[in-house]
Tab-separated table of C-alpha atoms in Angstrom:
chain	number	residue	atom	x	y	z
A	97	MET	CA	-0.152	-0.296	-0.239
A	98	GLN	CA	1.692	3.515	-0.730
A	99	PRO	CA	0.719	6.478	0.536
A	100	LYS	CA	-0.953	8.708	-0.947
A	101	SER	CA	1.820	11.860	-1.876
A	102	ASN	CA	5.122	12.355	-0.762
A	103	THR	CA	4.643	15.807	-0.970
A	104	SER	CA	3.579	16.712	1.580
A	105	ILE	CA	6.018	14.758	4.163
A	106	PHE	CA	8.587	16.188	2.214
A	107	THR	CA	7.112	19.999	2.364
A	108	GLN	CA	6.238	20.046	5.825
A	109	SER	CA	9.968	18.402	7.421
A	110	LEU	CA	11.279	21.181	5.063
A	111	GLN	CA	9.106	24.040	7.389
A	112	LEU	CA	9.896	22.524	10.435
A	113	ALA	CA	13.433	22.039	10.023
A	114	LEU	CA	13.786	25.519	8.591
A	115	CYS	CA	11.895	26.443	12.565
A	116	GLY	CA	8.540	27.188	10.510
A	117	ASN	CA	10.015	30.155	7.613
A	118	LYS	CA	6.674	28.968	5.312
A	119	LEU	CA	8.532	31.563	3.017
A	120	LEU	CA	11.754	29.589	3.038
A	121	ALA	CA	10.397	27.049	2.810
A	122	GLU	CA	8.572	28.275	-0.064
A	123	TYR	CA	11.942	29.826	-1.482
A	124	PHE	CA	13.484	26.108	-2.027
A	125	THR	CA	10.678	24.685	-3.819
A	126	ARG	CA	10.061	26.993	-5.859
A	127	LYS	CA	13.855	27.726	-7.045
A	128	HIS	CA	13.640	23.392	-7.760
A	129	ASN	CA	9.973	23.397	-8.720
A	130	VAL	CA	8.848	21.777	-6.522
A	131	ASN	CA	5.242	21.490	-6.785
A	132	ILE	CA	2.976	21.145	-3.620
A	133	LYS	CA	0.178	20.916	-5.442
A	134	GLU	CA	1.503	17.715	-7.009
A	135	GLU	CA	1.364	14.306	-4.728
A	136	TRP	CA	4.763	12.918	-5.801
A	137	ILE	CA	7.753	14.960	-5.390
A	138	SER	CA	10.284	13.199	-7.312
A	139	THR	CA	13.834	12.062	-6.323
A	140	ALA	CA	15.719	14.366	-8.440
A	141	LYS	CA	13.503	17.674	-7.478
A	142	MET	CA	14.308	16.197	-3.402
A	143	VAL	CA	18.246	15.707	-3.521
A	144	ASP	CA	18.388	19.062	-5.110
A	145	THR	CA	16.666	20.914	-2.400
A	146	LEU	CA	18.106	19.370	-0.405
A	147	CYS	CA	21.730	19.904	-1.728
A	148	HIS	CA	21.152	23.256	-2.382
A	149	MET	CA	19.678	23.640	1.190
A	150	GLU	CA	22.827	22.390	3.127
A	151	GLU	CA	25.410	25.120	0.480
A	152	LYS	CA	23.047	28.203	1.638
A	153	VAL	CA	21.712	26.883	5.548
A	154	GLY	CA	24.316	24.181	5.953
A	155	ALA	CA	24.451	20.143	7.039
A	156	ALA	CA	22.331	20.641	10.283
A	157	THR	CA	19.139	21.948	8.548
A	158	VAL	CA	19.017	19.609	6.234
A	159	HIS	CA	20.087	16.381	8.611
A	160	LYS	CA	17.212	17.825	11.287
A	161	VAL	CA	14.731	17.332	7.573
A	162	GLY	CA	15.642	14.354	7.668
A	163	ALA	CA	15.200	13.289	11.326
A	164	HIS	CA	11.467	15.508	10.674
A	165	ILE	CA	10.402	13.028	7.672
A	166	ALA	CA	11.609	9.757	9.916
A	167	SER	CA	8.814	10.998	12.436
A	168	ILE	CA	5.923	11.462	10.354
A	169	ALA	CA	6.792	8.773	7.430
A	170	GLN	CA	4.682	5.722	6.601
A	171	GLY	CA	5.188	2.781	6.074
A	172	PRO	CA	3.067	-0.344	4.930
A	173	HIS	CA	2.577	-0.993	9.519
A	174	GLN	CA	2.882	0.511	12.220
A	175	LEU	CA	6.282	1.924	12.115
A	176	GLY	CA	7.680	0.858	16.195
A	177	ARG	CA	6.700	-2.515	16.866
A	178	ASN	CA	10.032	-3.574	16.885
A	179	SER	CA	13.460	-3.414	17.439
A	180	PHE	CA	15.322	-0.491	16.403
A	181	GLN	CA	18.823	-3.001	14.965
A	182	LYS	CA	15.816	-5.402	13.825
A	183	PHE	CA	13.499	-2.078	12.472
A	184	LEU	CA	17.349	-1.406	10.798
A	185	VAL	CA	17.642	-5.332	8.834
A	186	GLU	CA	14.256	-5.950	8.672
A	187	ASP	CA	11.952	-2.925	7.584
A	188	LEU	CA	13.748	0.464	6.719
A	189	ASN	CA	13.884	-0.311	3.234
A	190	GLU	CA	9.630	-1.350	3.355
A	191	VAL	CA	9.573	2.612	4.288
A	192	TYR	CA	11.606	3.627	1.915
A	193	ARG	CA	10.035	1.934	-1.424
A	194	HIS	CA	6.891	2.719	0.607
A	195	ASN	CA	7.365	6.219	-0.039
A	196	HIS	CA	8.971	6.419	-3.313
A	197	GLN	CA	8.163	5.695	-6.597
A	198	LEU	CA	10.178	4.186	-8.349
A	199	MET	CA	13.272	3.547	-6.120
A	200	HIS	CA	13.427	0.118	-4.270
A	201	GLU	CA	16.074	-0.032	-1.195
A	202	GLY	CA	18.520	2.963	-0.729
A	203	PHE	CA	20.550	1.127	1.848
A	204	LYS	CA	22.146	-2.273	2.260
A	205	ILE	CA	22.747	-2.844	5.406
A	206	SER	CA	25.271	-5.080	7.485
A	207	THR	CA	26.094	-6.292	10.938
A	208	ASP	CA	29.846	-7.125	12.814
A	209	GLY	CA	27.355	-8.156	15.755
A	210	THR	CA	27.264	-5.363	17.639
A	211	ASN	CA	27.147	-2.510	14.881
A	212	PHE	CA	24.344	-2.051	11.886
A	213	TYR	CA	26.816	-0.727	8.457
A	214	LEU	CA	24.300	1.397	5.868
A	215	ASN	CA	25.605	1.372	2.610
A	216	LEU	CA	24.801	4.667	0.630
A	217	MET	CA	25.874	3.647	-2.866
A	218	ASP	CA	22.339	3.536	-3.861
A	219	ASN	CA	21.006	5.964	-2.676
A	220	PRO	CA	21.145	9.894	-3.792
A	221	TYR	CA	20.363	11.566	-0.801
A	222	PRO	CA	23.121	13.597	0.462
A	223	LEU	CA	24.293	12.085	4.051
A	224	SER	CA	23.655	14.839	6.295
A	225	PHE	CA	19.989	13.943	5.465
A	226	ASN	CA	20.700	10.483	5.675
A	227	LYS	CA	21.520	10.682	8.756
A	228	GLY	CA	19.239	12.969	9.876
A	229	LEU	CA	16.886	9.409	9.093
A	230	ILE	CA	18.457	7.423	11.273
A	231	SER	CA	18.925	9.039	14.046
A	232	GLY	CA	15.044	9.902	13.525
A	233	PHE	CA	13.428	6.496	12.687
A	234	SER	CA	16.557	5.875	16.180
A	235	PHE	CA	14.077	7.993	18.409
A	236	ARG	CA	10.678	6.978	16.383
A	237	HIS	CA	12.199	3.186	18.416
A	238	ASN	CA	13.008	4.806	21.899
A	239	THR	CA	16.833	4.306	21.553
A	240	LEU	CA	20.099	6.855	21.516
A	241	ASN	CA	22.467	5.573	18.814
A	242	ASN	CA	25.887	6.919	17.895
A	243	ILE	CA	26.265	7.375	13.124
A	244	TYR	CA	29.473	7.814	12.214
A	245	GLN	CA	30.472	8.766	8.510
A	246	VAL	CA	32.837	5.867	7.671
A	247	ASP	CA	33.471	6.857	5.051
A	248	LYS	CA	31.717	8.880	1.870
A	249	GLU	CA	28.982	6.257	1.243
A	250	ILE	CA	29.003	3.818	4.584
A	251	LEU	CA	27.132	4.842	8.101
A	252	LYS	CA	28.436	2.886	11.161
A	253	ILE	CA	25.423	2.744	13.907
A	254	GLU	CA	26.621	2.170	17.148
A	255	LYS	CA	23.961	1.110	19.915
A	256	VAL	CA	24.427	3.760	22.890
A	257	ILE	CA	20.776	3.177	24.695
């Protein structure tokens, strides 16, 4: 079951990350031809918008966009029903598919038994956005995890609590 739209999730998350500044959110969406009346925003437009935001207002704001998306993103079933580690392995890519029309897998997940590693080679989003997304899902599962950049395409997730 696909949600009706990814537009409202993206635009609401932008506005929240920009401290409710609707004019600034509209600046970025207009600049990248994001039509808020369309049901689906293309991934390319979202990525372009996020990269421009990162350049103009910083990686921390793009991180917040990812965290806000994680807090409101829909999945095919109730999120938070499993542990965060189980979510990473079983549900993260399902949520990704659920909120994209043509993309089926954005994360390759592996573990060393203690830590998890996300390979973002096939994920077009900025690293700061992905770090925020994973942090947001961690908080949604009532856990705290350190998220480190191992290299330009790999994030390490280390459980704290």
